[in-house]
Structure formats: C-alpha cells, structure tokens
C-alpha cells in the first residue's frame, strides 16, 4: 500500500492529537467505573496503526533502497522500534508511579496533564504539516 507522504504525515499528527484528546476525555469522565467504547478503541487502534505503518514503511523504504534481502534490516528496524517504545512506556510508568507515590498526584491528574501536553505537541506537528 502506498499513500502520498504528505497525507501520511498529516494523518500521523492527527492520530496523536485524537489519541491524546480521547485519553483526556476518558480521564476526565472516569470515576472508577468501567470504561465504555472498547469497540471504538479497537477500531481506532487498527486505523491509527495502518496510518503509522504507512509512515514507517516509507521511512524504511528510503533506508533500504534497492537491497535484495530485506529480512535482516527489517527485523533490526522492528526490534529497535519495539525496544524504543518499551523504553518510553517504562519511563512514563515510572514517572507516573513517582507522581502518585512521592507527590501524591492522583493518576487521573497526571494522565490529564500528560494528555494535554501530548495534544499540544500533536497540534504543533499538525500545524507544521499543514
């Protein structure tokens, strides 16, 4: 699947903004009860994954060029990407635990603050791409 790089870049920025705003909305509305809308979340994850995958494939295609065997470079890229994501998640979880335990900031508060920061950053990316 190929898509115009400009549209993919806009789509990636838009998915960041939408995800952050959804997290903000859910944190704002949640009062300890079950979270509704799991089907919507799965659909969004699939759609957003496709958009981000298009971005990664274009980047990887530019890195690999005309190499004959892409198995090892693709595996290396994917492992590096996943390790990077795991490190980011670990840092956010550690900072969140510190916010809750050391500074007595409720989870809802730090999730909302982080969601606002991510939404603002995503809007900046979106503005650059538009």
C-alpha positions as YAML, in Angstrom:
chain: A
units: angstrom
residues:
- id: 1
  name: UNK
  ca: [0.00, 0.00, 0.00]
- id: 2
  name: UNK
  ca: [1.35, 3.39, -0.91]
- id: 3
  name: UNK
  ca: [-0.01, 6.78, 0.02]
- id: 4
  name: UNK
  ca: [1.24, 10.32, -0.52]
- id: 5
  name: UNK
  ca: [3.86, 11.09, 2.14]
- id: 6
  name: UNK
  ca: [2.32, 14.48, 2.91]
- id: 7
  name: UNK
  ca: [-1.06, 12.94, 3.71]
- id: 8
  name: UNK
  ca: [0.53, 10.23, 5.83]
- id: 9
  name: UNK
  ca: [2.46, 12.85, 7.83]
- id: 10
  name: UNK
  ca: [-0.75, 14.82, 8.42]
- id: 11
  name: UNK
  ca: [-2.54, 11.60, 9.38]
- id: 12
  name: UNK
  ca: [0.16, 10.68, 11.91]
- id: 13
  name: UNK
  ca: [-0.05, 14.10, 13.58]
- id: 14
  name: UNK
  ca: [-3.84, 13.87, 13.60]
- id: 15
  name: UNK
  ca: [-3.80, 10.44, 15.24]
- id: 16
  name: UNK
  ca: [-1.56, 11.78, 18.00]
- id: 17
  name: UNK
  ca: [-3.97, 14.65, 18.68]
- id: 18
  name: UNK
  ca: [-7.05, 12.40, 18.60]
- id: 19
  name: UNK
  ca: [-5.45, 9.81, 20.89]
- id: 20
  name: UNK
  ca: [-4.39, 12.45, 23.42]
- id: 21
  name: UNK
  ca: [-7.81, 14.10, 23.39]
- id: 22
  name: UNK
  ca: [-9.53, 10.74, 23.83]
- id: 23
  name: UNK
  ca: [-7.26, 9.92, 26.79]
- id: 24
  name: UNK
  ca: [-8.04, 13.34, 28.26]
- id: 25
  name: UNK
  ca: [-11.78, 12.83, 27.80]
- id: 26
  name: UNK
  ca: [-11.70, 9.35, 29.33]
- id: 27
  name: UNK
  ca: [-9.64, 10.53, 32.31]
- id: 28
  name: UNK
  ca: [-11.98, 13.48, 32.81]
- id: 29
  name: UNK
  ca: [-15.13, 11.34, 32.66]
- id: 30
  name: UNK
  ca: [-13.86, 8.28, 34.51]
- id: 31
  name: UNK
  ca: [-14.84, 7.91, 38.13]
- id: 32
  name: UNK
  ca: [-13.52, 4.44, 38.84]
- id: 33
  name: UNK
  ca: [-16.18, 2.66, 36.78]
- id: 34
  name: UNK
  ca: [-15.72, 0.52, 33.68]
- id: 35
  name: UNK
  ca: [-14.53, 2.24, 30.54]
- id: 36
  name: UNK
  ca: [-17.05, 2.16, 27.71]
- id: 37
  name: UNK
  ca: [-16.39, 2.08, 23.98]
- id: 38
  name: UNK
  ca: [-13.87, -0.76, 23.69]
- id: 39
  name: UNK
  ca: [-15.02, -1.47, 20.11]
- id: 40
  name: UNK
  ca: [-14.28, 2.12, 19.13]
- id: 41
  name: UNK
  ca: [-10.83, 1.86, 20.70]
- id: 42
  name: UNK
  ca: [-10.02, -1.33, 18.76]
- id: 43
  name: UNK
  ca: [-11.15, 0.26, 15.51]
- id: 44
  name: UNK
  ca: [-9.10, 3.37, 16.19]
- id: 45
  name: UNK
  ca: [-6.04, 1.25, 17.06]
- id: 46
  name: UNK
  ca: [-6.36, -0.60, 13.75]
- id: 47
  name: UNK
  ca: [-6.85, 2.58, 11.70]
- id: 48
  name: UNK
  ca: [-4.12, 4.51, 13.51]
- id: 49
  name: UNK
  ca: [-1.78, 1.52, 13.25]
- id: 50
  name: UNK
  ca: [-2.30, 1.49, 9.48]
- id: 51
  name: UNK
  ca: [-1.52, 5.21, 9.23]
- id: 52
  name: UNK
  ca: [1.63, 4.91, 11.36]
- id: 53
  name: UNK
  ca: [2.62, 1.76, 9.47]
- id: 54
  name: UNK
  ca: [2.45, 3.69, 6.20]
- id: 55
  name: UNK
  ca: [4.83, 6.26, 7.67]
- id: 56
  name: UNK
  ca: [7.25, 3.61, 8.88]
- id: 57
  name: UNK
  ca: [7.15, 1.75, 5.57]
- id: 58
  name: UNK
  ca: [8.01, 4.91, 3.63]
- id: 59
  name: UNK
  ca: [10.90, 5.60, 6.01]
- id: 60
  name: UNK
  ca: [12.12, 2.01, 5.81]
- id: 61
  name: UNK
  ca: [11.83, 2.00, 2.02]
- id: 62
  name: UNK
  ca: [14.05, 5.08, 1.87]
- id: 63
  name: UNK
  ca: [16.61, 3.40, 4.17]
- id: 64
  name: UNK
  ca: [16.74, 0.10, 2.34]
- id: 65
  name: UNK
  ca: [16.79, 1.44, -1.18]
- id: 66
  name: UNK
  ca: [17.33, -1.41, -3.63]
- id: 67
  name: UNK
  ca: [18.70, -4.04, -1.21]
- id: 68
  name: UNK
  ca: [17.99, -7.59, -2.29]
- id: 69
  name: UNK
  ca: [17.43, -9.13, 1.13]
- id: 70
  name: UNK
  ca: [15.31, -7.03, 3.44]
- id: 71
  name: UNK
  ca: [14.74, -9.66, 6.15]
- id: 72
  name: UNK
  ca: [17.61, -8.71, 8.48]
- id: 73
  name: UNK
  ca: [17.27, -4.91, 8.05]
- id: 74
  name: UNK
  ca: [13.51, -5.20, 8.55]
- id: 75
  name: UNK
  ca: [13.96, -7.32, 11.68]
- id: 76
  name: UNK
  ca: [16.57, -4.90, 13.05]
- id: 77
  name: UNK
  ca: [14.30, -1.93, 12.38]
- id: 78
  name: UNK
  ca: [11.31, -3.60, 14.02]
- id: 79
  name: UNK
  ca: [13.25, -4.77, 17.10]
- id: 80
  name: UNK
  ca: [14.74, -1.30, 17.54]
- id: 81
  name: UNK
  ca: [11.32, 0.30, 17.18]
- id: 82
  name: UNK
  ca: [9.74, -2.02, 19.75]
- id: 83
  name: UNK
  ca: [12.60, -1.61, 22.23]
- id: 84
  name: UNK
  ca: [12.30, 2.17, 21.89]
- id: 85
  name: UNK
  ca: [8.56, 2.03, 22.52]
- id: 86
  name: UNK
  ca: [9.04, -0.22, 25.56]
- id: 87
  name: UNK
  ca: [11.59, 2.22, 26.99]
- id: 88
  name: UNK
  ca: [9.21, 5.14, 26.53]
- id: 89
  name: UNK
  ca: [6.37, 3.22, 28.20]
- id: 90
  name: UNK
  ca: [8.66, 2.22, 31.09]
- id: 91
  name: UNK
  ca: [9.76, 5.83, 31.66]
- id: 92
  name: UNK
  ca: [6.16, 7.11, 31.58]
- id: 93
  name: UNK
  ca: [5.03, 4.39, 34.01]
- id: 94
  name: UNK
  ca: [7.93, 5.14, 36.38]
- id: 95
  name: UNK
  ca: [7.22, 8.87, 36.26]
- id: 96
  name: UNK
  ca: [3.52, 8.18, 36.82]
- id: 97
  name: UNK
  ca: [4.27, 5.96, 39.82]
- id: 98
  name: UNK
  ca: [6.57, 8.64, 41.21]
- id: 99
  name: UNK
  ca: [3.88, 11.30, 40.70]
- id: 100
  name: UNK
  ca: [1.37, 9.16, 42.57]
- id: 101
  name: UNK
  ca: [3.57, 7.93, 45.41]
- id: 102
  name: UNK
  ca: [6.03, 10.74, 46.03]
- id: 103
  name: UNK
  ca: [3.98, 13.79, 45.10]
- id: 104
  name: UNK
  ca: [0.51, 12.38, 45.85]
- id: 105
  name: UNK
  ca: [-0.77, 13.39, 42.42]
- id: 106
  name: UNK
  ca: [-3.77, 11.21, 41.56]
- id: 107
  name: UNK
  ca: [-3.42, 9.09, 38.45]
- id: 108
  name: UNK
  ca: [-6.27, 10.97, 36.82]
- id: 109
  name: UNK
  ca: [-4.40, 14.26, 37.31]
- id: 110
  name: UNK
  ca: [-1.12, 13.19, 35.76]
- id: 111
  name: UNK
  ca: [-2.89, 11.38, 32.91]
- id: 112
  name: UNK
  ca: [-4.84, 14.54, 32.12]
- id: 113
  name: UNK
  ca: [-1.72, 16.74, 32.30]
- id: 114
  name: UNK
  ca: [0.29, 14.40, 30.08]
- id: 115
  name: UNK
  ca: [-2.62, 14.13, 27.62]
- id: 116
  name: UNK
  ca: [-2.79, 17.92, 27.31]
- id: 117
  name: UNK
  ca: [0.97, 18.12, 26.68]
- id: 118
  name: UNK
  ca: [0.79, 15.41, 24.02]
- id: 119
  name: UNK
  ca: [-2.23, 17.04, 22.37]
- id: 120
  name: UNK
  ca: [-0.40, 20.38, 22.21]
- id: 121
  name: UNK
  ca: [2.70, 18.71, 20.73]
- id: 122
  name: UNK
  ca: [0.50, 16.88, 18.21]
- id: 123
  name: UNK
  ca: [-1.22, 20.13, 17.24]
- id: 124
  name: UNK
  ca: [2.22, 21.66, 16.67]
- id: 125
  name: UNK
  ca: [3.15, 18.76, 14.39]
- id: 126
  name: UNK
  ca: [-0.17, 19.07, 12.58]
- id: 127
  name: UNK
  ca: [0.31, 22.81, 12.06]
- id: 128
  name: UNK
  ca: [3.80, 22.21, 10.61]
- id: 129
  name: UNK
  ca: [2.48, 19.63, 8.17]
- id: 130
  name: UNK
  ca: [-0.49, 21.72, 7.03]
...
